[in-house]
Amino acid sequence: MNSSYLNRLFHSSEPLRGPEKDYYELLGVTKNASQSDIKKAYYALAKKYHPDTNKDTSAKEKFVQVQEAYEVLSDEEKRAQYDQWGSSFEEQPTGAGGFSGGVNFEGFGFGNPPDIFEHVFGFGGPKASTWGGGFSTGPHVQLNIPFMEAVSGAKKTITIDAISTCKPCNGRGTKGGTKPDKCMTCKGSGVRYVPVAAGFQVQSTCPDCKGKGVKIRSENRCHVCGGQGQVNEPRQVTIDIPAVDDEMKMRIPRQGDVPIGRSGLPGDLIVRIKVVPHDVFKRQGNNIIVEAPVPFYKAILGGFIRVPTVDGDVELKIPPGSQPEQQALMKKRGIKSINSRARGDQIVIFKVNLPTSLAPKQKELIEEFVKLSGGFSTSSTTTNSKNSFLKKLFKKLKNKL
């Protein structure tokens, strides 16, 4: 199907908009509901209003609304856009120009013609699972991990709520020894044809069998899934986490939901990483920032201190006359890059510690230093920077005591 055909179906006039839809209200959840809460609410409502199990005249419409709400709220990106723009978020222009002239579908992210019709008309093409590989989407979960595991990597096993194929009926939705009946509305094809313009028509999913081509009698439905073919159940997933940063996302193939209402492979599980802050280490890109206490006498005379790193404590040389807040660079002591073998550095910030009390002899020696330094006279123009630092430090120490 080429773009010239599609341009005949659509034009650049302002789209008609229906009333605003509250997807959160449709699913009966709050705006800050978790993905797990949204999934549980959806599955319960989908089961309640499924046309095969609920013969109320309004059930079919309600079922479609619930599916639409879940499709948006289960996708983090769509949910964020919906929260900003409302249910018309998909009509918002992606650039300043909006629509102009004909329709260019390349920038819309549609992978095939049925995706276009599902987006514009609200229904999919025939046997939707045959398009795009028949994969489902989601779910999205958040995983909190300690700072050190984010630096070095870890293996984690998590439990998620996932929509899975019903094992007793193997996804068929029928009891053992029974078969579904052919849908008489679509004659088993799973599709219907809708005219969209003079001489043109498009295929849409049959509203009675939802594209399956078959229907299940109530007495033949699987007692576990109620004819759905899928169940919502906990699943354990083991994840190999590399060195990651806060708010990174991992895609775990084939560990998500199976397509609802049709056959197909499970979708991908999206895991958002949340790194728990560390008491000592602060991350800055691939570098690590550490504040290290330095005794005042080592700041004056120089020496060595033990500094924590992600690889364990190491000795760091303190140069004589080191200043408060002075920084030292420890090469290759940072975090390994995700995409290369490169490694960041560790930056150590000196925190010079002054004593809160002195023994008489210590005080005597400091006073002697004061005398030898000329009483900390500031009139001399020959005082070098190191002596100036020492005088300031001892003056601060004397005032503190």
XYZ file of C-alpha atoms in Angstrom:
401
model
C 0.000 0.000 0.000
C 1.711 3.203 -1.165
C 1.478 6.748 0.184
C -0.527 8.003 -2.828
C -3.339 5.636 -1.881
C -3.191 6.765 1.730
C -3.218 10.426 0.700
C -6.550 9.811 -1.039
C -7.968 8.538 2.246
C -6.780 11.400 4.431
C -6.528 15.153 4.021
C -5.155 18.042 6.041
C -8.402 19.399 7.502
C -8.703 19.707 11.311
C -9.646 16.313 12.768
C -12.925 15.895 14.554
C -12.433 15.306 18.266
C -14.719 13.379 20.553
C -15.293 14.099 24.203
C -12.287 13.919 26.523
C -11.740 10.422 27.928
C -10.470 9.801 31.443
C -8.478 6.589 31.072
C -7.718 6.443 34.788
C -11.418 6.611 35.600
C -12.202 3.965 32.973
C -9.842 1.551 34.714
C -10.834 2.694 38.190
C -7.294 3.666 39.254
C -5.657 6.856 40.496
C -3.299 8.993 38.425
C -0.302 7.803 40.421
C -1.216 4.123 40.071
C 1.648 1.692 39.464
C 1.893 -0.449 36.340
C 0.976 -3.472 38.447
C -2.222 -1.765 39.677
C -3.129 -0.719 36.132
C -2.640 -4.242 34.803
C -4.704 -5.836 37.569
C -7.546 -3.355 37.040
C -7.471 -3.874 33.279
C -7.481 -7.644 33.439
C -10.415 -7.680 35.860
C -12.450 -5.282 33.688
C -11.532 -7.049 30.426
C -12.789 -10.291 31.888
C -15.941 -8.595 33.171
C -16.906 -6.895 29.904
C -15.621 -9.403 27.343
C -18.422 -9.851 24.761
C -18.081 -13.630 24.921
C -18.950 -13.669 28.620
C -21.074 -10.542 29.034
C -24.173 -10.316 26.834
C -25.153 -6.828 27.987
C -25.564 -4.513 24.987
C -23.128 -1.980 26.456
C -20.446 -4.547 27.343
C -18.805 -4.521 23.918
C -18.334 -0.742 23.938
C -17.074 -0.843 27.513
C -14.612 -3.598 26.602
C -13.185 -1.509 23.753
C -12.844 1.538 26.036
C -11.029 -0.493 28.670
C -8.639 -1.890 26.039
C -7.954 1.619 24.745
C -7.259 2.912 28.246
C -4.870 0.061 29.015
C -3.017 0.450 25.729
C -2.172 4.038 26.678
C -1.561 3.742 30.426
C 0.547 0.571 30.159
C 3.038 2.381 27.924
C 5.165 4.867 29.899
C 5.723 7.189 26.927
C 2.073 7.222 25.859
C 1.019 7.693 29.475
C 3.278 10.738 29.858
C 1.856 12.248 26.662
C -1.691 11.506 27.803
C -1.043 13.157 31.184
C 0.097 16.276 29.329
C -2.353 16.453 26.425
C -5.312 14.292 27.421
C -6.880 11.624 25.237
C -6.189 13.684 22.087
C -2.417 13.408 22.642
C -1.934 11.405 19.450
C -3.324 14.353 17.475
C -0.649 16.723 18.787
C 1.859 17.727 16.099
C 5.358 16.323 16.473
C 6.857 19.460 14.926
C 6.031 23.132 14.588
C 4.448 22.652 11.168
C 1.848 20.014 11.991
C 0.028 18.621 8.940
C 0.537 20.297 5.599
C -0.835 19.101 2.279
C -0.690 15.331 1.918
C 0.057 12.868 4.669
C 3.579 11.543 5.216
C 3.377 8.422 7.362
C 7.096 7.791 7.632
C 7.520 9.842 10.802
C 4.604 8.300 12.659
C 6.380 5.113 13.714
C 3.912 2.841 11.910
C 5.593 -0.342 10.745
C 2.833 -1.547 8.398
C -0.578 -0.627 6.947
C -2.699 -2.215 9.722
C -0.873 -0.042 12.264
C -2.082 3.020 10.383
C -5.695 1.893 10.316
C -5.607 0.885 13.978
C -4.323 4.354 14.863
C -6.715 6.344 12.710
C -9.884 4.238 12.726
C -9.505 2.525 16.104
C -9.313 -1.024 14.819
C -6.660 -3.373 13.506
C -6.278 -5.278 10.305
C -7.100 -8.952 9.765
C -5.713 -11.434 12.247
C -3.668 -8.727 13.927
C -1.186 -11.228 15.336
C 0.149 -11.880 11.829
C 1.414 -8.306 11.579
C 4.506 -7.040 13.390
C 5.411 -10.515 14.652
C 2.389 -10.861 16.938
C 4.229 -9.435 19.941
C 2.624 -7.801 22.945
C 3.876 -4.762 24.863
C 5.015 -4.188 28.423
C 4.897 -4.517 31.265
C 7.033 -1.759 32.780
C 8.527 -2.306 36.239
C 10.928 -0.395 38.475
C 13.867 -2.137 40.116
C 15.725 -0.498 43.003
C 19.361 -1.577 43.321
C 22.191 -0.495 45.666
C 24.867 1.863 44.341
C 27.611 -0.790 44.436
C 25.535 -3.233 42.367
C 24.874 -0.487 39.821
C 28.643 0.028 39.550
C 29.752 -3.596 39.315
C 26.634 -5.265 37.887
C 24.499 -7.951 39.480
C 22.054 -10.770 38.836
C 18.565 -10.141 40.198
C 15.433 -12.268 40.327
C 12.198 -10.287 40.433
C 8.534 -11.268 40.542
C 6.166 -9.516 38.137
C 2.470 -9.764 37.306
C 2.317 -10.917 33.703
C -0.442 -11.952 31.331
C 0.440 -15.498 30.275
C -1.032 -18.206 28.086
C -3.509 -20.338 30.030
C -1.818 -23.706 30.511
C -4.902 -25.959 30.992
C -6.343 -24.959 27.613
C -3.008 -23.984 25.998
C -4.443 -20.595 25.063
C -7.429 -22.003 23.145
C -9.969 -20.919 25.751
C -11.912 -24.191 25.516
C -12.371 -27.169 27.802
C -10.619 -30.398 26.946
C -12.340 -32.296 24.154
C -14.281 -29.264 22.857
C -13.669 -26.916 19.977
C -14.760 -23.345 19.237
C -17.434 -22.662 16.617
C -16.848 -20.716 13.449
C -17.948 -17.085 13.751
C -20.987 -16.613 11.510
C -20.569 -12.828 11.330
C -17.287 -12.994 9.426
C -17.646 -16.596 8.184
C -14.460 -17.520 10.020
C -12.263 -14.921 8.326
C -11.879 -12.734 11.413
C -12.352 -9.560 9.361
C -14.988 -7.294 7.978
C -14.763 -4.698 5.200
C -15.467 -1.024 5.835
C -15.917 1.482 2.967
C -13.799 4.617 3.463
C -14.144 6.354 0.094
C -15.762 5.820 -3.269
C -14.407 2.579 -4.628
C -12.177 1.942 -1.617
C -12.567 -0.177 1.489
C -10.360 -1.376 4.330
C -10.327 -4.502 6.413
C -11.127 -4.285 10.107
C -11.255 -6.834 12.878
C -14.585 -8.621 13.225
C -16.309 -7.096 16.288
C -17.973 -10.379 17.279
C -14.971 -12.736 17.352
C -12.262 -10.059 17.783
C -10.409 -11.325 14.728
C -10.179 -14.938 15.857
C -12.676 -16.262 13.328
C -14.207 -18.465 16.027
C -16.456 -18.109 19.081
C -16.649 -20.271 22.187
C -19.938 -21.406 23.658
C -20.346 -20.617 27.352
C -20.558 -24.303 28.302
C -17.301 -25.035 26.456
C -15.171 -22.301 28.021
C -12.071 -23.193 30.014
C -12.857 -23.013 33.726
C -9.473 -21.388 34.492
C -9.405 -18.481 32.030
C -13.136 -18.262 31.264
C -12.510 -18.559 27.540
C -9.914 -15.779 27.415
C -6.976 -18.053 26.665
C -4.804 -15.947 28.990
C -4.430 -15.517 32.739
C -2.800 -12.882 34.919
C -0.264 -14.596 37.148
C 3.012 -13.917 38.986
C 6.189 -14.787 37.141
C 9.801 -14.873 38.296
C 12.325 -13.288 35.939
C 16.112 -13.409 36.380
C 17.930 -10.353 35.038
C 21.654 -9.930 34.378
C 22.276 -6.262 35.149
C 25.493 -4.714 33.755
C 27.044 -1.522 35.123
C 24.124 0.913 34.914
C 23.193 4.448 35.904
C 20.093 5.801 37.588
C 16.907 5.890 35.436
C 18.344 3.646 32.729
C 15.932 1.189 31.110
C 16.567 -2.444 30.240
C 14.548 -4.449 27.729
C 14.224 -8.133 28.655
C 13.116 -10.037 25.511
C 10.026 -12.277 25.665
C 9.402 -11.795 29.386
C 6.394 -9.473 29.058
C 2.695 -10.077 28.433
C 1.315 -12.313 25.730
C -1.043 -10.537 23.304
C -4.481 -10.197 24.870
C -7.367 -11.786 23.014
C -5.191 -13.409 20.353
C -2.257 -15.755 19.910
C 1.308 -14.572 19.682
C 4.656 -14.396 21.410
C 5.192 -12.609 24.729
C 6.335 -9.025 24.518
C 9.411 -7.552 26.154
C 9.682 -6.637 29.819
C 10.863 -3.058 30.370
C 12.831 -2.592 33.604
C 13.594 0.922 34.827
C 16.621 1.011 37.123
C 16.503 3.171 40.249
C 19.880 3.416 42.004
C 19.781 3.872 45.774
C 22.196 6.713 46.765
C 25.409 5.753 48.610
C 26.540 7.324 51.880
C 30.120 7.871 50.658
C 30.225 7.735 46.861
C 28.594 10.290 44.581
C 28.378 9.597 40.868
C 29.149 12.170 38.168
C 28.959 10.492 34.782
C 31.559 7.715 34.973
C 33.506 9.550 37.685
C 33.071 9.083 41.431
C 33.258 11.936 43.943
C 34.469 11.203 47.491
C 35.008 13.602 50.398
C 38.006 12.466 52.484
C 38.794 13.740 56.008
C 42.419 14.930 56.327
C 44.016 15.597 59.763
C 45.297 19.179 59.900
C 48.889 18.088 60.569
C 48.917 15.933 57.429
C 47.548 18.862 55.467
C 50.530 20.860 56.763
C 53.321 18.303 56.653
C 51.994 15.857 54.058
C 51.482 12.139 54.482
C 49.126 9.339 53.492
C 45.439 8.631 54.193
C 43.199 5.644 53.454
C 40.546 6.480 50.881
C 37.536 4.276 50.000
C 37.060 3.310 46.350
C 34.605 0.969 44.651
C 37.450 -1.573 44.546
C 38.279 -1.246 48.256
C 40.361 1.143 50.387
C 43.636 2.456 48.926
C 46.366 4.805 50.167
C 46.414 8.351 48.835
C 49.386 10.703 49.203
C 48.628 14.101 50.732
C 51.086 16.769 49.514
C 52.525 19.151 52.170
C 50.511 22.352 52.436
C 47.326 20.823 51.037
C 44.404 23.239 51.105
C 40.857 22.636 52.376
C 38.604 21.569 49.446
C 41.670 20.749 47.371
C 41.058 17.885 44.967
C 43.130 14.849 44.092
C 42.565 12.708 41.008
C 42.731 8.918 41.259
C 42.987 7.625 37.691
C 40.892 4.630 36.589
C 39.180 4.345 39.980
C 35.752 5.333 38.688
C 32.974 3.443 36.903
C 33.360 1.288 33.815
C 31.681 2.612 30.699
C 28.696 0.622 29.444
C 29.662 0.818 25.771
C 33.464 0.521 25.976
C 36.352 -0.656 28.125
C 37.058 2.882 29.308
C 36.796 3.642 33.010
C 36.210 6.892 34.834
C 38.279 8.451 37.620
C 37.725 9.092 41.308
C 37.910 12.683 42.506
C 38.844 13.091 46.181
C 37.944 16.344 47.944
C 40.061 17.127 51.028
C 38.122 17.968 54.175
C 40.773 19.295 56.596
C 39.825 18.445 60.183
C 40.778 20.787 63.030
C 40.925 19.413 66.592
C 38.331 20.681 69.052
C 40.763 20.453 71.990
C 44.519 20.287 72.583
C 46.727 18.888 75.314
C 48.867 21.510 77.114
C 52.011 20.439 75.241
C 50.232 20.606 71.877
C 48.957 24.079 72.669
C 52.443 25.146 73.731
C 53.926 23.978 70.454
C 51.307 25.827 68.419
C 51.965 29.015 70.375
C 55.665 28.517 69.693
C 54.865 28.206 65.998
C 52.965 31.483 66.235
C 56.011 33.212 67.699
C 58.318 31.755 65.066
C 55.914 32.971 62.388
C 56.136 36.517 63.646
C 52.735 36.613 65.267
C 51.002 36.107 61.934
C 51.920 39.573 60.677
C 50.169 40.320 57.419
C 52.427 43.216 56.498
C 55.216 41.113 54.986
C 55.223 40.942 51.228
C 57.752 38.109 51.120
C 55.562 35.438 52.712
C 55.127 32.557 50.295
C 51.773 30.905 49.708
C 52.569 27.783 51.747
C 53.592 29.774 54.842
C 50.530 31.949 54.346
C 48.353 28.825 54.396
C 50.053 27.558 57.571
C 49.551 30.872 59.316
C 45.889 30.998 58.370
C 45.398 27.428 59.509
C 47.024 27.951 62.898
C 45.222 31.240 63.378
C 41.949 29.431 62.754
C 43.016 26.685 65.154
C 44.012 29.190 67.857
C 40.724 31.065 67.529
C 38.799 27.819 67.695
C 40.521 26.829 70.949
